[in-house]
Short mmCIF file of C-alpha atoms in Angstrom, two decimals:
data_model
loop_
_atom_site.label_atom_id
_atom_site.label_comp_id
_atom_site.label_asym_id
_atom_site.label_seq_id
_atom_site.Cartn_x
_atom_site.Cartn_y
_atom_site.Cartn_z
CA MET A 115 16.44 -39.67 -17.40
CA SER A 116 15.44 -38.99 -13.96
CA PHE A 117 17.01 -35.72 -14.21
CA PRO A 118 18.80 -33.67 -17.08
CA PRO A 119 22.24 -34.21 -18.05
CA ARG A 120 24.70 -31.09 -16.71
CA ARG A 121 26.38 -31.11 -20.49
CA ALA A 122 24.65 -31.29 -24.05
CA LEU A 123 26.15 -31.56 -27.60
CA GLY A 124 25.86 -27.79 -28.38
CA ARG A 125 28.14 -25.94 -30.92
CA GLY A 126 31.53 -25.69 -28.81
CA PRO A 127 32.64 -22.22 -28.11
CA ALA A 128 29.49 -20.02 -29.12
CA TRP A 129 26.90 -17.40 -28.08
CA TYR A 130 23.88 -19.29 -26.29
CA ARG A 131 20.68 -17.91 -25.39
CA GLY A 132 18.88 -18.88 -22.21
CA ASP A 133 16.44 -18.23 -19.77
CA CYS A 134 16.99 -18.67 -15.86
CA HIS A 135 14.06 -17.87 -14.20
CA VAL A 136 11.19 -20.02 -15.17
CA HIS A 137 8.15 -21.72 -13.20
CA SER A 138 6.13 -24.52 -14.03
CA VAL A 139 2.87 -26.10 -12.79
CA HIS A 140 5.10 -27.95 -10.04
CA SER A 141 5.14 -24.42 -8.37
CA ASP A 142 2.75 -21.47 -9.59
CA GLY A 143 3.23 -21.23 -13.13
CA GLU A 144 0.48 -22.61 -15.59
CA LEU A 145 2.67 -24.39 -18.00
CA THR A 146 3.87 -27.93 -17.78
CA PRO A 147 7.71 -28.62 -18.32
CA GLU A 148 6.99 -30.10 -21.89
CA GLU A 149 5.15 -27.09 -22.72
CA LEU A 150 7.58 -24.75 -21.39
CA VAL A 151 10.81 -26.70 -23.35
CA VAL A 152 8.99 -26.75 -26.40
CA ARG A 153 8.06 -22.53 -26.21
CA ALA A 154 11.44 -21.96 -25.54
CA ARG A 155 12.86 -23.75 -28.27
CA ALA A 156 10.51 -22.01 -30.32
CA ALA A 157 12.06 -18.70 -29.14
CA GLY A 158 15.30 -19.71 -30.34
CA LEU A 159 16.48 -20.10 -26.84
CA ASP A 160 19.48 -23.16 -26.02
CA PHE A 161 19.07 -23.40 -22.34
CA MET A 162 16.67 -22.99 -19.64
CA ALA A 163 16.89 -23.16 -15.70
CA THR A 164 14.09 -24.68 -13.70
CA THR A 165 13.69 -22.42 -10.47
CA GLU A 166 10.49 -23.52 -8.97
CA HIS A 167 9.89 -21.84 -5.74
CA ASN A 168 11.60 -22.97 -2.47
CA SER A 169 11.50 -26.27 -3.71
CA ALA A 170 13.89 -28.93 -5.91
CA ALA A 171 13.13 -30.02 -9.42
CA GLU A 172 11.22 -33.60 -9.16
CA SER A 173 12.87 -36.79 -10.17
CA GLY A 174 11.64 -37.82 -13.63
CA VAL A 175 10.14 -34.56 -14.60
CA TRP A 176 12.70 -32.66 -16.60
CA GLY A 177 15.38 -35.23 -17.47
CA HIS A 178 13.87 -36.75 -20.70
CA LEU A 179 12.96 -33.33 -22.27
CA ALA A 180 16.88 -32.46 -22.41
CA ALA A 181 18.35 -32.87 -25.79
CA ASP A 182 21.89 -32.52 -27.73
CA ASP A 183 20.76 -29.13 -28.70
CA PHE A 184 19.03 -27.91 -25.60
CA LEU A 185 20.53 -28.02 -21.67
CA ILE A 186 18.18 -27.95 -18.66
CA ILE A 187 19.85 -26.38 -15.63
CA LEU A 188 18.78 -27.31 -12.12
CA GLY A 189 18.24 -24.47 -9.76
CA GLU A 190 15.60 -22.72 -7.26
CA GLU A 191 13.78 -19.71 -6.63
CA VAL A 192 14.54 -19.14 -2.63
CA THR A 193 11.73 -16.98 -1.68
CA THR A 194 12.27 -14.95 1.55
CA LYS A 195 10.32 -12.54 3.56
CA THR A 196 13.12 -9.91 2.45
CA GLY A 197 13.91 -10.52 -1.09
CA HIS A 198 13.93 -13.29 -3.60
CA TRP A 199 17.03 -14.83 -4.92
CA LEU A 200 17.96 -17.58 -7.73
CA ALA A 201 19.93 -20.84 -7.17
CA LEU A 202 21.36 -21.86 -10.34
CA GLY A 203 23.08 -24.82 -10.97
CA THR A 204 21.99 -26.98 -7.98
CA MET A 205 22.19 -30.63 -7.69
CA PRO A 206 19.49 -32.95 -8.12
CA ASP A 207 17.38 -33.13 -4.90
CA GLN A 208 19.09 -30.18 -3.48
CA VAL A 209 16.51 -27.75 -1.78
CA VAL A 210 18.15 -24.33 -0.15
CA ASP A 211 16.72 -23.14 2.44
CA TRP A 212 14.12 -20.10 2.19
CA ASN A 213 13.34 -19.54 5.67
CA HIS A 214 15.93 -16.48 6.26
CA GLN A 215 15.83 -13.03 6.10
CA VAL A 216 17.85 -9.75 6.28
CA GLY A 217 19.59 -9.69 10.11
CA ASN A 218 18.97 -13.19 11.21
CA GLY A 219 22.63 -14.24 10.14
CA LEU A 220 21.40 -17.28 7.53
CA ILE A 221 21.97 -15.80 4.16
CA ASP A 222 25.53 -16.65 4.21
CA GLN A 223 25.19 -20.28 4.81
CA CYS A 224 22.77 -20.69 2.25
CA LEU A 225 24.80 -18.85 -0.29
CA ASP A 226 27.50 -21.11 0.59
CA GLN A 227 25.59 -23.89 0.00
CA VAL A 228 25.30 -23.01 -3.38
CA HIS A 229 28.66 -22.17 -4.31
CA ARG A 230 29.79 -25.34 -2.78
CA VAL A 231 28.43 -27.09 -5.91
CA GLY A 232 29.82 -24.89 -8.33
CA GLY A 233 26.25 -22.95 -8.41
CA LEU A 234 25.35 -19.36 -8.90
CA CYS A 235 23.23 -17.07 -6.53
CA VAL A 236 21.36 -14.34 -8.46
CA ALA A 237 19.60 -10.99 -6.98
CA ALA A 238 15.96 -11.25 -8.60
CA HIS A 239 13.85 -8.50 -9.71
CA PRO A 240 15.33 -6.43 -6.60
CA HIS A 241 12.63 -3.59 -7.28
CA ALA A 242 9.71 -6.25 -7.64
CA PRO A 243 6.28 -4.59 -6.88
CA TYR A 244 5.30 -6.33 -4.07
CA PRO A 245 6.50 -6.38 -0.37
CA SER A 246 8.51 -9.85 -0.27
CA GLY A 247 9.78 -8.74 -3.66
CA ASP A 248 11.85 -5.85 -2.34
CA PHE A 249 15.25 -6.92 -2.43
CA MET A 250 17.10 -6.16 1.27
CA PHE A 251 20.01 -8.31 1.32
CA PRO A 252 23.24 -6.37 0.31
CA LEU A 253 23.84 -7.08 -3.50
CA ARG A 254 27.65 -7.47 -2.73
CA ASP A 255 27.04 -10.75 -1.18
CA PHE A 256 25.50 -12.24 -4.50
CA ASP A 257 27.19 -12.97 -8.22
CA VAL A 258 24.99 -11.61 -10.18
CA VAL A 259 21.84 -9.10 -10.24
CA GLU A 260 19.00 -9.50 -12.66
CA VAL A 261 18.05 -6.40 -13.77
CA TRP A 262 15.42 -7.15 -16.14
CA ASN A 263 12.62 -9.44 -14.97
CA GLY A 264 9.57 -10.14 -17.24
CA LEU A 265 6.38 -8.75 -17.64
CA TRP A 266 4.33 -7.66 -14.59
CA THR A 267 1.69 -5.19 -14.47
CA SER A 268 1.84 -3.94 -18.20
CA ASP A 269 2.19 -5.69 -21.65
CA ARG A 270 5.23 -4.19 -22.04
CA PRO A 271 8.23 -6.43 -21.58
CA TRP A 272 10.45 -3.31 -19.89
CA ASN A 273 8.95 -1.50 -17.23
CA ALA A 274 9.85 1.16 -14.16
CA ASP A 275 11.05 -1.77 -11.87
CA ASN A 276 13.13 -2.93 -14.14
CA GLU A 277 14.39 0.75 -14.80
CA ALA A 278 14.92 1.24 -11.21
CA THR A 279 17.13 -1.83 -10.66
CA LEU A 280 19.30 -0.86 -13.90
CA ALA A 281 19.97 2.34 -12.55
CA GLU A 282 21.08 1.06 -9.23
CA TRP A 283 23.21 -1.59 -11.00
CA GLY A 284 24.67 0.94 -13.17
CA ARG A 285 25.70 3.27 -10.21
CA SER A 286 27.27 0.33 -8.66
CA LEU A 287 29.59 -0.67 -11.32
CA ALA A 288 32.28 2.19 -10.58
CA ALA A 289 32.55 1.39 -6.90
CA ASP A 290 32.83 -2.16 -7.61
CA MET A 291 35.71 -1.95 -10.34
CA ARG A 292 37.75 0.43 -7.51
CA THR A 293 37.52 -2.83 -5.78
CA GLY A 294 38.74 -5.06 -8.30
CA SER A 295 35.01 -6.79 -8.63
CA TRP A 296 31.74 -6.33 -10.14
CA ARG A 297 28.55 -8.14 -10.34
CA PRO A 298 27.22 -8.98 -13.71
CA ALA A 299 23.74 -8.16 -14.72
CA MET A 300 21.33 -11.14 -16.37
CA GLY A 301 17.83 -10.80 -17.47
CA ASN A 302 15.03 -13.66 -17.34
CA SER A 303 11.55 -13.89 -17.99
CA ASP A 304 10.36 -15.06 -14.59
CA THR A 305 7.41 -17.37 -16.67
CA HIS A 306 4.40 -17.91 -14.84
CA LEU A 307 1.88 -17.54 -17.77
CA GLU A 308 1.54 -18.19 -21.59
CA GLY A 309 3.40 -15.93 -23.74
CA GLN A 310 6.22 -15.13 -21.56
CA LEU A 311 9.17 -17.57 -21.83
CA GLY A 312 12.09 -15.66 -23.30
CA ILE A 313 11.27 -12.32 -23.02
CA PRO A 314 13.88 -11.22 -21.97
CA HIS A 315 16.42 -13.60 -21.64
CA THR A 316 20.43 -13.78 -21.47
CA VAL A 317 23.10 -14.62 -24.10
CA VAL A 318 26.00 -15.95 -23.09
CA PHE A 319 29.80 -16.94 -24.45
CA ALA A 320 30.20 -20.17 -22.83
CA GLN A 321 33.11 -22.98 -23.96
CA GLU A 322 30.14 -25.32 -24.50
CA LEU A 323 26.41 -26.14 -23.71
CA ALA A 324 26.90 -27.21 -20.03
CA THR A 325 25.79 -26.13 -16.78
CA GLY A 326 29.41 -25.51 -15.49
CA ALA A 327 30.47 -23.71 -18.61
CA ILE A 328 27.47 -21.48 -19.00
CA LEU A 329 27.23 -20.49 -14.94
CA GLU A 330 30.95 -19.48 -15.78
CA GLY A 331 30.02 -17.30 -18.81
CA ILE A 332 27.49 -15.40 -16.94
CA ARG A 333 29.57 -15.31 -13.37
CA ALA A 334 32.43 -13.46 -15.67
CA GLY A 335 29.90 -11.04 -17.32
CA ARG A 336 30.56 -12.35 -20.70
CA SER A 337 26.70 -11.83 -21.47
CA TRP A 338 24.08 -9.94 -22.68
CA ILE A 339 20.58 -9.24 -22.44
CA ALA A 340 18.02 -9.31 -25.04
CA GLU A 341 14.20 -8.76 -25.39
CA SER A 342 14.21 -11.73 -27.86
CA ALA A 343 16.04 -13.82 -30.31
CA ASP A 344 15.22 -11.14 -33.09
CA VAL A 345 17.83 -8.84 -31.29
CA ASP A 346 21.69 -9.16 -31.99
CA VAL A 347 24.36 -7.32 -29.96
CA ARG A 348 28.25 -7.59 -30.93
CA PHE A 349 29.71 -4.81 -28.78
CA THR A 350 33.78 -4.58 -28.97
CA ALA A 351 36.58 -2.33 -27.61
CA HIS A 352 39.43 -1.63 -29.89
CA ALA A 353 42.64 0.01 -28.79
CA ASP A 354 46.38 -0.14 -30.38
CA GLY A 355 45.71 -3.50 -32.60
CA ARG A 356 43.69 -5.24 -29.46
CA VAL A 357 40.65 -5.97 -28.97
CA ALA A 358 38.19 -7.12 -26.36
CA GLY A 359 34.39 -7.95 -26.21
CA VAL A 360 31.53 -8.10 -23.45
CA GLY A 361 32.93 -8.83 -20.03
CA GLU A 362 36.50 -8.60 -21.18
CA GLU A 363 39.21 -6.35 -19.97
CA LEU A 364 41.38 -4.36 -22.82
CA ILE A 365 44.65 -2.81 -22.15
CA THR A 366 44.49 0.60 -23.21
CA SER A 367 47.53 2.06 -21.79
CA GLY A 368 45.55 5.45 -21.07
CA GLY A 369 45.23 6.03 -25.12
CA ARG A 370 42.46 6.30 -27.17
CA VAL A 371 39.69 3.16 -27.56
CA GLU A 372 37.23 2.98 -30.07
CA VAL A 373 33.95 0.49 -29.21
CA ARG A 374 31.55 -0.36 -31.48
CA ALA A 375 27.96 -2.37 -31.40
CA ALA A 376 26.57 -4.10 -34.43
CA VAL A 377 23.14 -4.11 -33.88
CA ARG A 378 20.03 -6.02 -35.28
CA GLY A 379 16.13 -6.10 -35.03
CA VAL A 380 15.82 -3.04 -32.97
CA PRO A 381 14.21 -0.56 -36.00
CA MET A 382 14.47 3.29 -35.51
CA GLY A 383 16.11 2.75 -31.60
CA ALA A 384 19.21 4.18 -30.41
CA VAL A 385 22.62 2.88 -28.79
CA GLY A 386 23.88 4.15 -25.82
CA PHE A 387 27.51 3.98 -24.58
CA HIS A 388 27.81 4.31 -21.09
CA THR A 389 30.81 4.66 -18.62
CA ASP A 390 31.46 4.85 -14.83
CA GLY A 391 31.59 8.77 -15.45
CA GLY A 392 28.06 8.86 -16.31
CA SER A 393 28.88 9.91 -19.64
CA ILE A 394 26.11 8.75 -22.39
CA HIS A 395 26.91 8.95 -26.40
CA ARG A 396 24.02 7.79 -28.52
CA VAL A 397 23.74 7.09 -31.72
CA SER A 398 20.63 6.64 -33.60
CA LEU A 399 19.66 3.44 -35.59
CA PRO A 400 17.86 3.03 -39.06
CA ALA A 401 14.51 2.05 -40.02
CA GLU A 402 15.63 -1.50 -41.10
CA GLY A 403 16.67 -1.73 -37.60
CA ALA A 404 20.13 -3.04 -38.27
CA GLY A 405 23.60 -0.82 -37.80
CA LEU A 406 26.49 -0.04 -36.36
CA ALA A 407 27.10 2.42 -33.70
CA GLN A 408 30.98 3.80 -33.03
CA TRP A 409 31.90 5.90 -30.19
CA ALA A 410 35.54 6.89 -28.81
CA THR A 411 36.91 7.34 -25.32
CA THR A 412 39.85 6.88 -23.40
CA ALA A 413 40.85 4.87 -20.38
CA VAL A 414 42.01 8.35 -18.63
CA GLU A 415 38.30 9.26 -18.70
CA SER A 416 36.27 5.68 -18.45
CA MET A 417 37.16 2.56 -16.27
CA PHE A 418 34.77 0.53 -18.55
CA VAL A 419 32.33 1.20 -21.11
CA ARG A 420 28.54 -0.48 -21.73
CA VAL A 421 25.83 -0.69 -24.05
CA GLU A 422 21.89 0.42 -23.99
CA VAL A 423 19.88 -0.37 -26.67
CA ARG A 424 16.58 1.35 -26.64
CA HIS A 425 13.33 1.47 -28.85
CA ARG A 426 12.03 4.82 -29.83
CA SER A 427 9.83 4.66 -26.44
CA GLY A 428 12.69 4.58 -24.29
CA ASP A 429 11.76 0.89 -23.42
CA ILE A 430 15.26 -1.42 -23.22
CA ALA A 431 15.68 -3.67 -26.45
CA ALA A 432 19.26 -5.04 -25.28
CA LEU A 433 21.67 -4.08 -22.74
CA THR A 434 25.37 -5.58 -22.38
CA ASN A 435 27.53 -6.00 -19.39
CA PRO A 436 30.56 -3.79 -20.05
CA ILE A 437 34.13 -4.05 -21.27
CA VAL A 438 36.90 -2.95 -18.66
CA LEU A 439 39.64 -0.49 -19.69
CA LEU A 440 42.72 -0.72 -17.70
#
Protein backbone atom coordinates (compact mmCIF):
# COMPACT_ATOMS: atom_id res chain seq x y z
CA MET A 1 0.00 0.00 0.00
CA SER A 2 1.22 3.50 -0.79
CA PHE A 3 -0.17 4.94 2.45
CA PRO A 4 -1.39 3.27 5.64
CA PRO A 5 -5.17 2.75 5.94
CA ARG A 6 -7.02 5.07 8.31
CA ARG A 7 -8.56 2.14 10.17
CA ALA A 8 -7.15 -1.03 11.75
CA LEU A 9 -9.06 -3.98 13.14
CA GLY A 10 -8.15 -3.24 16.75
CA ARG A 11 -10.21 -4.37 19.76
CA GLY A 12 -13.31 -2.23 19.32
CA PRO A 13 -14.01 0.31 22.12
CA ALA A 14 -10.85 0.14 24.26
CA TRP A 15 -7.85 1.99 25.67
CA TYR A 16 -5.13 2.29 23.03
CA ARG A 17 -1.52 3.37 23.59
CA GLY A 18 0.29 5.49 21.01
CA ASP A 19 3.14 7.90 20.28
CA CYS A 20 2.17 10.84 18.07
CA HIS A 21 5.51 12.62 17.67
CA VAL A 22 8.08 10.49 15.83
CA HIS A 23 10.86 11.20 13.32
CA SER A 24 12.54 8.77 10.93
CA VAL A 25 15.48 8.90 8.53
CA HIS A 26 13.11 10.71 6.18
CA SER A 27 13.67 13.88 8.22
CA ASP A 28 16.24 14.10 11.06
CA GLY A 29 15.75 10.77 12.85
CA GLU A 30 18.26 7.93 12.88
CA LEU A 31 15.78 5.03 12.59
CA THR A 32 14.04 3.73 9.48
CA PRO A 33 10.24 3.46 9.39
CA GLU A 34 10.59 -0.32 9.69
CA GLU A 35 12.76 0.03 12.79
CA LEU A 36 10.34 2.51 14.35
CA VAL A 37 7.36 0.19 13.92
CA VAL A 38 9.27 -2.76 15.38
CA ARG A 39 10.22 -0.68 18.42
CA ALA A 40 6.71 0.76 18.79
CA ARG A 41 5.18 -2.70 18.93
CA ALA A 42 7.88 -3.88 21.36
CA ALA A 43 7.02 -0.90 23.58
CA GLY A 44 3.41 -2.06 23.77
CA LEU A 45 1.98 0.62 21.49
CA ASP A 46 -1.11 0.24 19.32
CA PHE A 47 -0.57 3.27 17.10
CA MET A 48 2.02 5.80 16.01
CA ALA A 49 1.99 9.06 14.05
CA THR A 50 4.56 10.02 11.42
CA THR A 51 5.57 13.64 12.05
CA GLU A 52 8.51 14.51 9.84
CA HIS A 53 9.58 18.15 9.86
CA ASN A 54 7.67 20.32 7.36
CA SER A 55 6.94 17.45 4.99
CA ALA A 56 4.32 14.81 4.34
CA ALA A 57 4.90 11.09 4.65
CA GLU A 58 6.25 9.75 1.38
CA SER A 59 4.24 7.35 -0.76
CA GLY A 60 5.23 3.70 -0.36
CA VAL A 61 7.17 4.27 2.88
CA TRP A 62 4.62 3.53 5.62
CA GLY A 63 1.67 1.72 4.03
CA HIS A 64 3.10 -1.79 4.17
CA LEU A 65 3.97 -1.41 7.87
CA ALA A 66 0.39 -1.03 9.10
CA ALA A 67 -1.39 -4.11 10.47
CA ASP A 68 -4.74 -5.20 11.86
CA ASP A 69 -3.46 -4.49 15.37
CA PHE A 70 -1.25 -1.47 14.60
CA LEU A 71 -2.41 1.90 13.23
CA ILE A 72 -0.15 4.46 11.54
CA ILE A 73 -1.49 8.03 11.54
CA LEU A 74 -0.21 10.54 8.99
CA GLY A 75 1.01 13.86 10.33
CA GLU A 76 3.65 16.58 10.24
CA GLU A 77 5.68 18.61 12.69
CA VAL A 78 5.25 22.18 11.53
CA THR A 79 8.53 23.84 12.50
CA THR A 80 8.16 27.63 12.52
CA LYS A 81 10.47 30.34 13.82
CA THR A 82 8.15 31.01 16.77
CA GLY A 83 7.24 27.50 17.88
CA HIS A 84 6.57 23.98 16.64
CA TRP A 85 3.21 22.28 16.35
CA LEU A 86 1.89 18.90 15.26
CA ALA A 87 -0.66 18.46 12.49
CA LEU A 88 -2.13 15.01 13.15
CA GLY A 89 -4.47 13.15 10.83
CA THR A 90 -3.46 14.89 7.62
CA MET A 91 -4.25 13.40 4.23
CA PRO A 92 -1.72 11.68 1.94
CA ASP A 93 0.62 14.20 0.30
CA GLN A 94 -0.85 17.07 2.38
CA VAL A 95 1.83 19.51 3.55
CA VAL A 96 1.08 22.29 6.01
CA ASP A 97 3.13 25.40 5.25
CA TRP A 98 5.73 26.09 7.96
CA ASN A 99 6.56 29.64 6.76
CA HIS A 100 4.45 31.50 9.29
CA GLN A 101 5.12 33.06 12.66
CA VAL A 102 3.52 35.12 15.39
CA GLY A 103 2.30 38.41 13.99
CA ASN A 104 2.02 37.64 10.28
CA GLY A 105 -1.61 36.48 10.43
CA LEU A 106 -1.07 33.12 8.70
CA ILE A 107 -1.44 30.69 11.60
CA ASP A 108 -5.26 30.59 11.41
CA GLN A 109 -5.16 29.52 7.76
CA CYS A 110 -2.75 26.70 8.57
CA LEU A 111 -4.81 25.46 11.50
CA ASP A 112 -7.97 25.58 9.37
CA GLN A 113 -6.22 23.50 6.71
CA VAL A 114 -5.76 20.71 9.26
CA HIS A 115 -9.22 21.02 10.79
CA ARG A 116 -10.91 20.81 7.39
CA VAL A 117 -9.71 17.20 7.00
CA GLY A 118 -10.66 16.27 10.56
CA GLY A 119 -7.12 16.67 11.89
CA LEU A 120 -5.81 17.77 15.25
CA CYS A 121 -3.47 20.70 15.99
CA VAL A 122 -1.11 20.18 18.93
CA ALA A 123 1.16 22.79 20.52
CA ALA A 124 4.45 20.87 20.68
CA HIS A 125 7.02 21.13 23.52
CA PRO A 126 6.16 24.79 24.35
CA HIS A 127 9.29 25.25 26.49
CA ALA A 128 11.82 23.27 24.47
CA PRO A 129 15.39 24.48 25.20
CA TYR A 130 16.27 26.09 21.89
CA PRO A 131 15.16 29.37 20.20
CA SER A 132 12.48 28.12 17.79
CA GLY A 133 11.16 25.71 20.44
CA ASP A 134 9.85 28.57 22.59
CA PHE A 135 6.16 28.42 21.68
CA MET A 136 4.84 31.96 21.10
CA PHE A 137 1.46 31.29 19.47
CA PRO A 138 -1.62 31.57 21.76
CA LEU A 139 -2.38 28.14 23.19
CA ARG A 140 -6.11 28.89 22.91
CA ASP A 141 -5.83 28.49 19.12
CA PHE A 142 -4.76 24.85 19.43
CA ASP A 143 -6.71 21.70 20.22
CA VAL A 144 -4.20 20.02 22.53
CA VAL A 145 -0.98 20.83 24.42
CA GLU A 146 1.99 18.46 24.47
CA VAL A 147 2.86 18.79 28.16
CA TRP A 148 5.34 15.92 28.15
CA ASN A 149 8.01 15.69 25.47
CA GLY A 150 10.70 13.01 25.41
CA LEU A 151 14.37 12.96 26.33
CA TRP A 152 16.38 16.12 25.70
CA THR A 153 19.38 17.12 27.77
CA SER A 154 19.27 14.40 30.40
CA ASP A 155 18.84 10.65 30.57
CA ARG A 156 15.60 11.09 32.54
CA PRO A 157 12.25 11.03 30.72
CA TRP A 158 10.90 13.92 32.84
CA ASN A 159 12.75 17.24 32.98
CA ALA A 160 12.38 20.93 33.82
CA ASP A 161 11.07 21.88 30.37
CA ASN A 162 8.16 19.51 30.83
CA GLU A 163 7.60 20.71 34.41
CA ALA A 164 7.22 24.27 33.14
CA THR A 165 4.75 23.23 30.45
CA LEU A 166 2.71 21.13 32.90
CA ALA A 167 2.47 24.07 35.31
CA GLU A 168 1.37 26.41 32.52
CA TRP A 169 -1.27 23.96 31.30
CA GLY A 170 -2.48 23.29 34.83
CA ARG A 171 -2.96 27.01 35.51
CA SER A 172 -4.92 27.45 32.30
CA LEU A 173 -7.45 24.72 33.04
CA ALA A 174 -9.55 26.68 35.53
CA ALA A 175 -9.88 29.69 33.22
CA ASP A 176 -10.68 27.43 30.29
CA MET A 177 -13.35 25.58 32.27
CA ARG A 178 -15.09 28.87 33.04
CA THR A 179 -15.40 29.61 29.32
CA GLY A 180 -16.85 26.16 28.66
CA SER A 181 -13.83 24.74 26.87
CA TRP A 182 -10.44 23.35 27.79
CA ARG A 183 -7.41 21.99 25.99
CA PRO A 184 -6.43 18.41 26.83
CA ALA A 185 -2.84 17.41 27.48
CA MET A 186 -0.91 14.72 25.66
CA GLY A 187 2.59 13.24 25.83
CA ASN A 188 4.89 12.01 23.07
CA SER A 189 8.48 10.85 22.76
CA ASP A 190 9.60 13.14 19.90
CA THR A 191 11.76 10.20 18.87
CA HIS A 192 14.90 10.97 16.90
CA LEU A 193 17.28 8.40 18.37
CA GLU A 194 17.42 4.79 19.49
CA GLY A 195 15.81 4.10 22.87
CA GLN A 196 13.34 7.00 22.87
CA LEU A 197 10.16 5.66 21.28
CA GLY A 198 7.15 5.42 23.59
CA ILE A 199 8.84 7.39 26.40
CA PRO A 200 6.33 8.86 27.04
CA HIS A 201 3.13 8.04 25.15
CA THR A 202 -0.59 8.80 25.32
CA VAL A 203 -3.24 6.26 26.33
CA VAL A 204 -6.54 7.02 24.59
CA PHE A 205 -10.04 5.62 24.93
CA ALA A 206 -11.40 5.25 21.40
CA GLN A 207 -14.37 3.48 19.87
CA GLU A 208 -12.06 1.75 17.39
CA LEU A 209 -8.44 1.69 16.30
CA ALA A 210 -8.90 4.27 13.57
CA THR A 211 -7.42 7.69 12.88
CA GLY A 212 -10.72 9.54 13.38
CA ALA A 213 -11.59 7.70 16.59
CA ILE A 214 -8.12 8.11 18.13
CA LEU A 215 -8.03 11.83 17.35
CA GLU A 216 -11.55 12.28 18.71
CA GLY A 217 -10.52 10.59 21.96
CA ILE A 218 -7.51 12.90 22.27
CA ARG A 219 -9.58 15.97 21.37
CA ALA A 220 -12.16 15.11 24.04
CA GLY A 221 -9.50 14.56 26.70
CA ARG A 222 -10.39 10.88 27.10
CA SER A 223 -6.71 10.16 27.60
CA TRP A 224 -3.78 10.08 29.99
CA ILE A 225 0.00 10.01 29.64
CA ALA A 226 2.35 7.18 30.67
CA GLU A 227 6.12 6.97 30.83
CA SER A 228 5.95 3.36 29.59
CA ALA A 229 3.57 0.46 29.08
CA ASP A 230 4.59 -0.80 32.54
CA VAL A 231 2.49 2.00 34.06
CA ASP A 232 -1.28 1.76 34.22
CA VAL A 233 -3.78 4.22 35.73
CA ARG A 234 -7.53 3.85 36.13
CA PHE A 235 -9.03 7.16 37.32
CA THR A 236 -12.74 7.58 38.15
CA ALA A 237 -15.02 9.93 40.10
CA HIS A 238 -18.18 8.79 41.91
CA ALA A 239 -21.17 10.81 43.16
CA ASP A 240 -24.59 9.52 44.27
CA GLY A 241 -24.35 6.33 42.22
CA ARG A 242 -22.98 8.05 39.12
CA VAL A 243 -19.46 7.53 37.77
CA ALA A 244 -17.24 9.34 35.27
CA GLY A 245 -13.80 8.66 33.83
CA VAL A 246 -10.97 10.76 32.43
CA GLY A 247 -12.23 13.54 30.16
CA GLU A 248 -15.85 13.01 31.15
CA GLU A 249 -18.32 15.16 33.10
CA LEU A 250 -19.91 14.12 36.39
CA ILE A 251 -23.19 15.62 37.60
CA THR A 252 -22.70 16.08 41.35
CA SER A 253 -25.43 18.59 42.35
CA GLY A 254 -22.86 20.11 44.68
CA GLY A 255 -22.59 16.93 46.73
CA ARG A 256 -19.71 14.77 47.84
CA VAL A 257 -17.45 13.34 45.14
CA GLU A 258 -15.12 10.43 45.74
CA VAL A 259 -12.22 10.13 43.33
CA ARG A 260 -10.21 6.95 42.91
CA ALA A 261 -6.97 6.19 41.09
CA ALA A 262 -5.87 2.57 40.71
CA VAL A 263 -2.17 2.64 39.77
CA ARG A 264 0.26 -0.06 38.68
CA GLY A 265 3.97 0.09 37.88
CA VAL A 266 5.24 2.94 40.11
CA PRO A 267 6.98 1.43 43.18
CA MET A 268 7.13 3.76 46.21
CA GLY A 269 5.57 6.55 44.21
CA ALA A 270 2.73 8.91 45.10
CA VAL A 271 -0.62 9.85 43.60
CA GLY A 272 -1.56 13.52 43.64
CA PHE A 273 -5.16 14.68 43.13
CA HIS A 274 -5.13 18.23 41.72
CA THR A 275 -8.07 20.66 41.52
CA ASP A 276 -8.69 24.07 39.96
CA GLY A 277 -8.29 25.70 43.36
CA GLY A 278 -4.71 24.50 43.50
CA SER A 279 -5.34 21.99 46.27
CA ILE A 280 -3.32 18.80 46.14
CA HIS A 281 -4.02 15.63 48.09
CA ARG A 282 -1.27 13.01 47.96
CA VAL A 283 -1.46 9.29 48.66
CA SER A 284 1.68 7.11 48.80
CA LEU A 285 1.97 3.92 46.77
CA PRO A 286 3.38 0.69 48.24
CA ALA A 287 6.75 -0.80 47.37
CA GLU A 288 5.23 -3.23 44.88
CA GLY A 289 4.00 -0.28 42.82
CA ALA A 290 0.31 -1.18 42.70
CA GLY A 291 -2.37 0.44 44.83
CA LEU A 292 -5.66 2.31 45.06
CA ALA A 293 -5.60 5.97 46.07
CA GLN A 294 -8.83 7.67 47.15
CA TRP A 295 -9.90 11.19 48.08
CA ALA A 296 -13.14 13.15 48.45
CA THR A 297 -14.13 16.69 47.45
CA THR A 298 -17.30 18.54 46.43
CA ALA A 299 -18.27 20.36 43.26
CA VAL A 300 -18.67 23.49 45.37
CA GLU A 301 -14.93 23.38 46.03
CA SER A 302 -13.73 22.01 42.68
CA MET A 303 -14.62 22.33 39.01
CA PHE A 304 -12.35 19.47 38.06
CA VAL A 305 -9.96 16.87 39.44
CA ARG A 306 -6.93 15.44 37.67
CA VAL A 307 -4.18 13.03 38.71
CA GLU A 308 -0.39 13.12 38.70
CA VAL A 309 1.61 10.00 39.60
CA ARG A 310 5.19 10.72 40.60
CA HIS A 311 8.22 8.66 41.53
CA ARG A 312 10.00 9.25 44.84
CA SER A 313 12.45 11.43 42.87
CA GLY A 314 9.59 13.79 42.00
CA ASP A 315 9.66 12.83 38.32
CA ILE A 316 6.29 12.22 36.66
CA ALA A 317 5.37 8.60 35.87
CA ALA A 318 1.86 9.34 34.60
CA LEU A 319 -0.67 12.16 34.48
CA THR A 320 -4.29 12.38 33.42
CA ASN A 321 -6.62 14.83 31.83
CA PRO A 322 -9.32 16.07 34.23
CA ILE A 323 -12.73 14.79 35.19
CA VAL A 324 -15.11 17.76 35.10
CA LEU A 325 -17.42 18.22 38.09
CA LEU A 326 -20.80 19.89 37.50
